[in-house]
Amino acid sequence: MNIEKFREVIARRIYVEEISQGEWADGIEECQKKEIELLTEDIPTTIDFLKNECTADEYSWISEVIDDVVNIVPSKEFVQCYKDLMIKFPEECTKYNIAGSIESAEAILRWEAEHGEES
């Protein structure tokens, strides 16, 4: 995962959010697609990023696309690593309902497992 590019996309996503004043904008979807692309290009390096370099802000933005990431790469290790960060970033978990995002990602993994797509 290219961390520098990921951080650029997050900065762009924040900017688009600010200028759109909370309204949906085309730039948001563009940023989300790029986030998903970067997060799924190499799951082991993405997991390493989560464990060692991910900030609270980045963690919260990932919650927006975690379902899409898991749909593309149904990795139990990725979801568990993301879930483990709930302890490190409790404020973000509460503010952004990250537990709900994790439950949804785990449901995708269960569905994949039941249909022979387990990783």
mmCIF file of C-alpha atoms in Angstrom, residues 1-112:
data_model
loop_
_atom_site.group_PDB
_atom_site.id
_atom_site.type_symbol
_atom_site.label_atom_id
_atom_site.label_comp_id
_atom_site.label_asym_id
_atom_site.label_seq_id
_atom_site.Cartn_x
_atom_site.Cartn_y
_atom_site.Cartn_z
ATOM 1 C CA MET A 1 0.000 0.000 0.000
ATOM 2 C CA ASN A 2 1.283 3.400 -0.920
ATOM 3 C CA ILE A 3 0.826 5.274 2.359
ATOM 4 C CA GLU A 4 1.770 8.649 0.903
ATOM 5 C CA LYS A 5 -0.882 8.360 -1.821
ATOM 6 C CA PHE A 6 -3.420 7.115 0.729
ATOM 7 C CA ARG A 7 -2.784 10.170 2.893
ATOM 8 C CA GLU A 8 -3.134 12.438 -0.139
ATOM 9 C CA VAL A 9 -6.515 10.844 -0.911
ATOM 10 C CA ILE A 10 -7.653 11.308 2.699
ATOM 11 C CA ALA A 11 -6.575 14.962 2.587
ATOM 12 C CA ARG A 12 -8.539 15.385 -0.646
ATOM 13 C CA ARG A 13 -11.543 13.616 0.910
ATOM 14 C CA ILE A 14 -11.460 16.011 3.887
ATOM 15 C CA TYR A 15 -11.207 18.998 1.536
ATOM 16 C CA VAL A 16 -14.175 17.814 -0.547
ATOM 17 C CA GLU A 17 -16.199 17.290 2.641
ATOM 18 C CA GLU A 18 -15.405 20.825 3.772
ATOM 19 C CA ILE A 19 -16.239 22.558 0.500
ATOM 20 C CA SER A 20 -19.422 20.545 -0.001
ATOM 21 C CA GLN A 21 -20.542 21.482 3.536
ATOM 22 C CA GLY A 22 -21.623 17.960 4.372
ATOM 23 C CA GLU A 23 -23.562 17.443 1.147
ATOM 24 C CA TRP A 24 -22.747 14.568 -1.187
ATOM 25 C CA ALA A 25 -20.304 15.558 -3.911
ATOM 26 C CA ASP A 26 -18.849 13.675 -6.870
ATOM 27 C CA GLY A 27 -15.388 14.156 -5.410
ATOM 28 C CA ILE A 28 -16.341 12.085 -2.373
ATOM 29 C CA GLU A 29 -17.075 9.021 -4.476
ATOM 30 C CA GLU A 30 -13.864 9.556 -6.435
ATOM 31 C CA CYS A 31 -11.867 9.669 -3.188
ATOM 32 C CA GLN A 32 -13.600 6.591 -1.831
ATOM 33 C CA LYS A 33 -12.800 4.623 -4.990
ATOM 34 C CA LYS A 34 -9.138 5.599 -4.705
ATOM 35 C CA GLU A 35 -9.072 4.692 -0.993
ATOM 36 C CA ILE A 36 -10.512 1.262 -1.807
ATOM 37 C CA GLU A 37 -7.994 0.759 -4.601
ATOM 38 C CA LEU A 38 -5.069 1.640 -2.348
ATOM 39 C CA LEU A 39 -6.292 -0.409 0.613
ATOM 40 C CA THR A 40 -6.893 -3.535 -1.491
ATOM 41 C CA GLU A 41 -3.774 -3.476 -3.677
ATOM 42 C CA ASP A 42 -1.674 -5.368 -1.091
ATOM 43 C CA ILE A 43 -3.507 -6.530 2.040
ATOM 44 C CA PRO A 44 -0.341 -7.528 3.991
ATOM 45 C CA THR A 45 1.106 -4.010 3.657
ATOM 46 C CA THR A 46 -2.304 -2.512 4.438
ATOM 47 C CA ILE A 47 -2.428 -4.570 7.634
ATOM 48 C CA ASP A 48 1.093 -3.409 8.473
ATOM 49 C CA PHE A 49 -0.038 0.181 7.942
ATOM 50 C CA LEU A 50 -3.014 -0.334 10.268
ATOM 51 C CA LYS A 51 -0.845 -1.877 12.966
ATOM 52 C CA ASN A 52 1.983 0.642 12.820
ATOM 53 C CA GLU A 53 1.127 3.930 11.127
ATOM 54 C CA CYS A 54 -2.615 4.489 10.930
ATOM 55 C CA THR A 55 -3.798 7.653 12.671
ATOM 56 C CA ALA A 56 -7.137 8.106 14.409
ATOM 57 C CA ASP A 57 -8.363 10.274 11.535
ATOM 58 C CA GLU A 58 -7.325 7.724 8.915
ATOM 59 C CA TYR A 59 -8.958 4.967 10.956
ATOM 60 C CA SER A 60 -12.258 6.814 10.941
ATOM 61 C CA TRP A 61 -12.146 7.477 7.194
ATOM 62 C CA ILE A 62 -11.463 3.802 6.479
ATOM 63 C CA SER A 63 -14.758 2.950 8.202
ATOM 64 C CA GLU A 64 -16.491 4.608 5.260
ATOM 65 C CA VAL A 65 -15.097 2.051 2.802
ATOM 66 C CA ILE A 66 -14.377 -1.056 4.878
ATOM 67 C CA ASP A 67 -17.323 -2.990 3.396
ATOM 68 C CA ASP A 68 -16.053 -2.332 -0.110
ATOM 69 C CA VAL A 69 -12.538 -3.410 0.844
ATOM 70 C CA VAL A 70 -13.816 -6.670 2.362
ATOM 71 C CA ASN A 71 -16.051 -7.315 -0.649
ATOM 72 C CA ILE A 72 -12.972 -7.136 -2.881
ATOM 73 C CA VAL A 73 -10.546 -8.901 -0.533
ATOM 74 C CA PRO A 74 -12.414 -10.876 2.156
ATOM 75 C CA SER A 75 -9.529 -11.010 4.611
ATOM 76 C CA LYS A 76 -10.246 -12.077 8.184
ATOM 77 C CA GLU A 77 -6.838 -10.754 9.230
ATOM 78 C CA PHE A 78 -7.610 -7.313 7.796
ATOM 79 C CA VAL A 79 -10.956 -7.116 9.607
ATOM 80 C CA GLN A 80 -9.452 -8.368 12.865
ATOM 81 C CA CYS A 81 -6.608 -5.856 12.662
ATOM 82 C CA TYR A 82 -9.088 -3.050 12.000
ATOM 83 C CA LYS A 83 -11.237 -4.287 14.886
ATOM 84 C CA ASP A 84 -8.228 -4.405 17.226
ATOM 85 C CA LEU A 85 -7.722 -0.674 16.671
ATOM 86 C CA MET A 86 -11.000 0.016 18.492
ATOM 87 C CA ILE A 87 -8.972 -0.067 21.710
ATOM 88 C CA LYS A 88 -6.451 2.441 20.377
ATOM 89 C CA PHE A 89 -9.076 4.832 18.980
ATOM 90 C CA PRO A 90 -12.138 4.659 21.295
ATOM 91 C CA GLU A 91 -13.307 8.220 20.566
ATOM 92 C CA GLU A 92 -13.502 7.559 16.832
ATOM 93 C CA CYS A 93 -15.365 4.311 17.485
ATOM 94 C CA THR A 94 -18.055 6.154 19.381
ATOM 95 C CA LYS A 95 -18.231 9.203 17.127
ATOM 96 C CA TYR A 96 -18.372 7.269 13.832
ATOM 97 C CA ASN A 97 -20.074 3.999 14.922
ATOM 98 C CA ILE A 98 -17.073 2.010 13.821
ATOM 99 C CA ALA A 99 -18.442 -1.033 15.660
ATOM 100 C CA GLY A 100 -21.300 -1.011 13.143
ATOM 101 C CA SER A 101 -18.847 -0.877 10.256
ATOM 102 C CA ILE A 102 -16.933 -3.801 11.713
ATOM 103 C CA GLU A 103 -20.129 -5.823 12.235
ATOM 104 C CA SER A 104 -21.010 -5.240 8.602
ATOM 105 C CA ALA A 105 -17.525 -6.315 7.433
ATOM 106 C CA GLU A 106 -17.738 -9.443 9.605
ATOM 107 C CA ALA A 107 -21.139 -10.241 8.079
ATOM 108 C CA ILE A 108 -19.547 -10.052 4.628
ATOM 109 C CA LEU A 109 -16.838 -12.472 5.773
ATOM 110 C CA ARG A 110 -19.472 -14.878 7.128
ATOM 111 C CA TRP A 111 -21.378 -14.716 3.855
ATOM 112 C CA GLU A 112 -18.186 -15.372 1.905
#
